[in-house]
PDB file of C-alpha atoms in Angstrom:
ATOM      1  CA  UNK A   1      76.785  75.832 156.026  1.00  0.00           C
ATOM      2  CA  UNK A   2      80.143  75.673 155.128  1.00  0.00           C
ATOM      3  CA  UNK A   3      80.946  75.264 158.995  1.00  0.00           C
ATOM      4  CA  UNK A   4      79.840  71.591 159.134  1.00  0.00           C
ATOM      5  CA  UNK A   5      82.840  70.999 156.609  1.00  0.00           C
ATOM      6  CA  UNK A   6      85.592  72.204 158.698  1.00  0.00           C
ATOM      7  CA  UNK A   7      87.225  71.044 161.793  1.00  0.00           C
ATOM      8  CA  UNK A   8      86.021  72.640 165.046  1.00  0.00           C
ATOM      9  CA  UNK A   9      88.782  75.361 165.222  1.00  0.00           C
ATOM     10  CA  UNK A  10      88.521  76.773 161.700  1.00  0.00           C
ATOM     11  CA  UNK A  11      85.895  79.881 161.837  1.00  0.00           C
ATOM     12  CA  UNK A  12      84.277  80.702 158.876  1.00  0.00           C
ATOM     13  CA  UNK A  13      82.133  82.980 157.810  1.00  0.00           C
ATOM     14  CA  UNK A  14      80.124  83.719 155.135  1.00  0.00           C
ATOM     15  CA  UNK A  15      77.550  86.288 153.122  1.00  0.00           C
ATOM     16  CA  UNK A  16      75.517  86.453 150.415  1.00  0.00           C
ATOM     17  CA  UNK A  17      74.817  89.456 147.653  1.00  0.00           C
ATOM     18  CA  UNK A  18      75.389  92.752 149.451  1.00  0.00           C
ATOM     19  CA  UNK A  19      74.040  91.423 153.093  1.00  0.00           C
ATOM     20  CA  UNK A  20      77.421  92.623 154.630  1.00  0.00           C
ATOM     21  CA  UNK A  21      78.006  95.797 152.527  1.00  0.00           C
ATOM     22  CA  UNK A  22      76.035  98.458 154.842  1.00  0.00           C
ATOM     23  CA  UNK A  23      76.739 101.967 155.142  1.00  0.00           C
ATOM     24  CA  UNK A  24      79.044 102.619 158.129  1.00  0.00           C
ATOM     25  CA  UNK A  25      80.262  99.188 158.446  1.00  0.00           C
ATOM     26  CA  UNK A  26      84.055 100.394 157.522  1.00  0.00           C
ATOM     27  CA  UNK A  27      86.315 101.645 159.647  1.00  0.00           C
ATOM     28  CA  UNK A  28      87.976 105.395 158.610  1.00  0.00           C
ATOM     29  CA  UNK A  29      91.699 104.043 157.245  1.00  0.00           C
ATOM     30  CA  UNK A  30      89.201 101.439 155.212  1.00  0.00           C
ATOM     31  CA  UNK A  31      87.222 103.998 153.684  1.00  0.00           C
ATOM     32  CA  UNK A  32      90.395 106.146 152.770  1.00  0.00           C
ATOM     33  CA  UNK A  33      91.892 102.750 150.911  1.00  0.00           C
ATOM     34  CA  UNK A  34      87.994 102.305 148.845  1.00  0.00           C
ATOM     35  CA  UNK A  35      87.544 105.973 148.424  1.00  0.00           C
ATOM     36  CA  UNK A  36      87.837 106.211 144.856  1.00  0.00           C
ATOM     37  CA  UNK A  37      86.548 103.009 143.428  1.00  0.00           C
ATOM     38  CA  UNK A  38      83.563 102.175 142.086  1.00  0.00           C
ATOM     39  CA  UNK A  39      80.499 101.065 143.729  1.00  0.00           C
ATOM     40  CA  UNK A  40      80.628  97.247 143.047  1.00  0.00           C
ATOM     41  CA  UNK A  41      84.503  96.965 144.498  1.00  0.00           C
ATOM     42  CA  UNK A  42      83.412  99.241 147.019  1.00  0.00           C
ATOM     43  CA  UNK A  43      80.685  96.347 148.023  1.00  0.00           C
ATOM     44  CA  UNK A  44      83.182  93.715 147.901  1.00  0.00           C
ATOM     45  CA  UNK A  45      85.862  95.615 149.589  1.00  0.00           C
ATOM     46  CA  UNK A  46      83.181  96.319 152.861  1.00  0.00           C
ATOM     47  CA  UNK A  47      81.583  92.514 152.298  1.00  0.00           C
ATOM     48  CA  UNK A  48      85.165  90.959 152.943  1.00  0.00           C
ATOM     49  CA  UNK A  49      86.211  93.105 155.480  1.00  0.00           C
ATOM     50  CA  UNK A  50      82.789  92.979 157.464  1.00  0.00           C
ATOM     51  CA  UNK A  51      83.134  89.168 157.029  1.00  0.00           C
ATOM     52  CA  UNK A  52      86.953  88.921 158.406  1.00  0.00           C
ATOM     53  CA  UNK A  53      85.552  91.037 161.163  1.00  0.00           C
ATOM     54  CA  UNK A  54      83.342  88.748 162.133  1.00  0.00           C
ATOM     55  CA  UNK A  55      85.684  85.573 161.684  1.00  0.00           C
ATOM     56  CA  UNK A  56      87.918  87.705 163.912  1.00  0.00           C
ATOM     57  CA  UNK A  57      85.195  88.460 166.946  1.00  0.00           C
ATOM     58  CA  UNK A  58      84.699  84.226 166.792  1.00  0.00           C
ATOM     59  CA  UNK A  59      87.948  84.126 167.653  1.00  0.00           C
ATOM     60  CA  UNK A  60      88.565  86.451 170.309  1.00  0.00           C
ATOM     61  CA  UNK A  61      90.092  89.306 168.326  1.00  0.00           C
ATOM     62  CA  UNK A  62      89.194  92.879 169.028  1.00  0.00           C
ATOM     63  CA  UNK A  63      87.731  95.424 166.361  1.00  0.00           C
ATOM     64  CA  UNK A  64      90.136  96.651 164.100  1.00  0.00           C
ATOM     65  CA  UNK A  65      90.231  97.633 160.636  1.00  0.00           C
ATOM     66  CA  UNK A  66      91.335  95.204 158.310  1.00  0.00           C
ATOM     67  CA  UNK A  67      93.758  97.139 155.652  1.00  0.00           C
ATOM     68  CA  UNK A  68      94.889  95.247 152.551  1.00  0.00           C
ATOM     69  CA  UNK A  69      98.915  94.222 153.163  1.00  0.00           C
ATOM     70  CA  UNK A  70     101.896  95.651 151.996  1.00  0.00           C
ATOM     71  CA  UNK A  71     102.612  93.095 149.568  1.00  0.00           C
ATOM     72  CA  UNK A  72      98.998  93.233 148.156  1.00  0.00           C
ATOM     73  CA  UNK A  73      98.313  95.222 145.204  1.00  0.00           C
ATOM     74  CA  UNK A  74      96.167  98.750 145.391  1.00  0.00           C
ATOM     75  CA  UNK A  75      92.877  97.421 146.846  1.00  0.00           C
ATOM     76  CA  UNK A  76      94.237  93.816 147.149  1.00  0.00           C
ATOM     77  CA  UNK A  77      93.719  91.248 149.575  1.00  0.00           C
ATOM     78  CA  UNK A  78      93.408  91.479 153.948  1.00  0.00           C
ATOM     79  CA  UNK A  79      97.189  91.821 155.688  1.00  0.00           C
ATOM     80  CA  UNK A  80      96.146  90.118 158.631  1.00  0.00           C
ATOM     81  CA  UNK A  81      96.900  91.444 162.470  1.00  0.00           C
ATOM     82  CA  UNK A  82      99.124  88.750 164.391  1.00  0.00           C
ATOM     83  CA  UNK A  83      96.183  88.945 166.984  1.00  0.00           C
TER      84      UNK A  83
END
């Protein structure tokens, strides 16, 4: 939905409740970042990175896990690949 609001080379993509939060659907280094937190950051942690993951296939960008950056606080937001 939120597609028909952007120009055509923005990619978005979106989820709703835990649709994105499955078992499995983090890499290794992701679960070693999550490990320790609680279950409702753990489902927001795997919803974002299971939605940049898909933003990232629309654009051409292999698999990869998507680890928060250096500047980002414990748990914090993507650091983005320069893919």
């Amino acid at each position: 939905m939120i597609e028909e609001l952007l120009p055509a080379a923005v990619v978005a993509v979106e989820a709703h409740g835990d649709e994105a939060a499955v078992d499995g659907a983090l890499y290794p280094e992701e679960q070693a970042v999550i490990a320790r937190a609680v279950e409702k950051r753990r489902r927001e942690f795997t919803a974002v990175r299971v939605c940049a993951r898909r933003a990232m296939e629309k654009l051409g960008v292999p698999p990869q896990p998507v680890l928060p950056g250096s500047a980002a606080p414990r748990g914090g937001r993507p650091g983005w690949s320069a893919a």
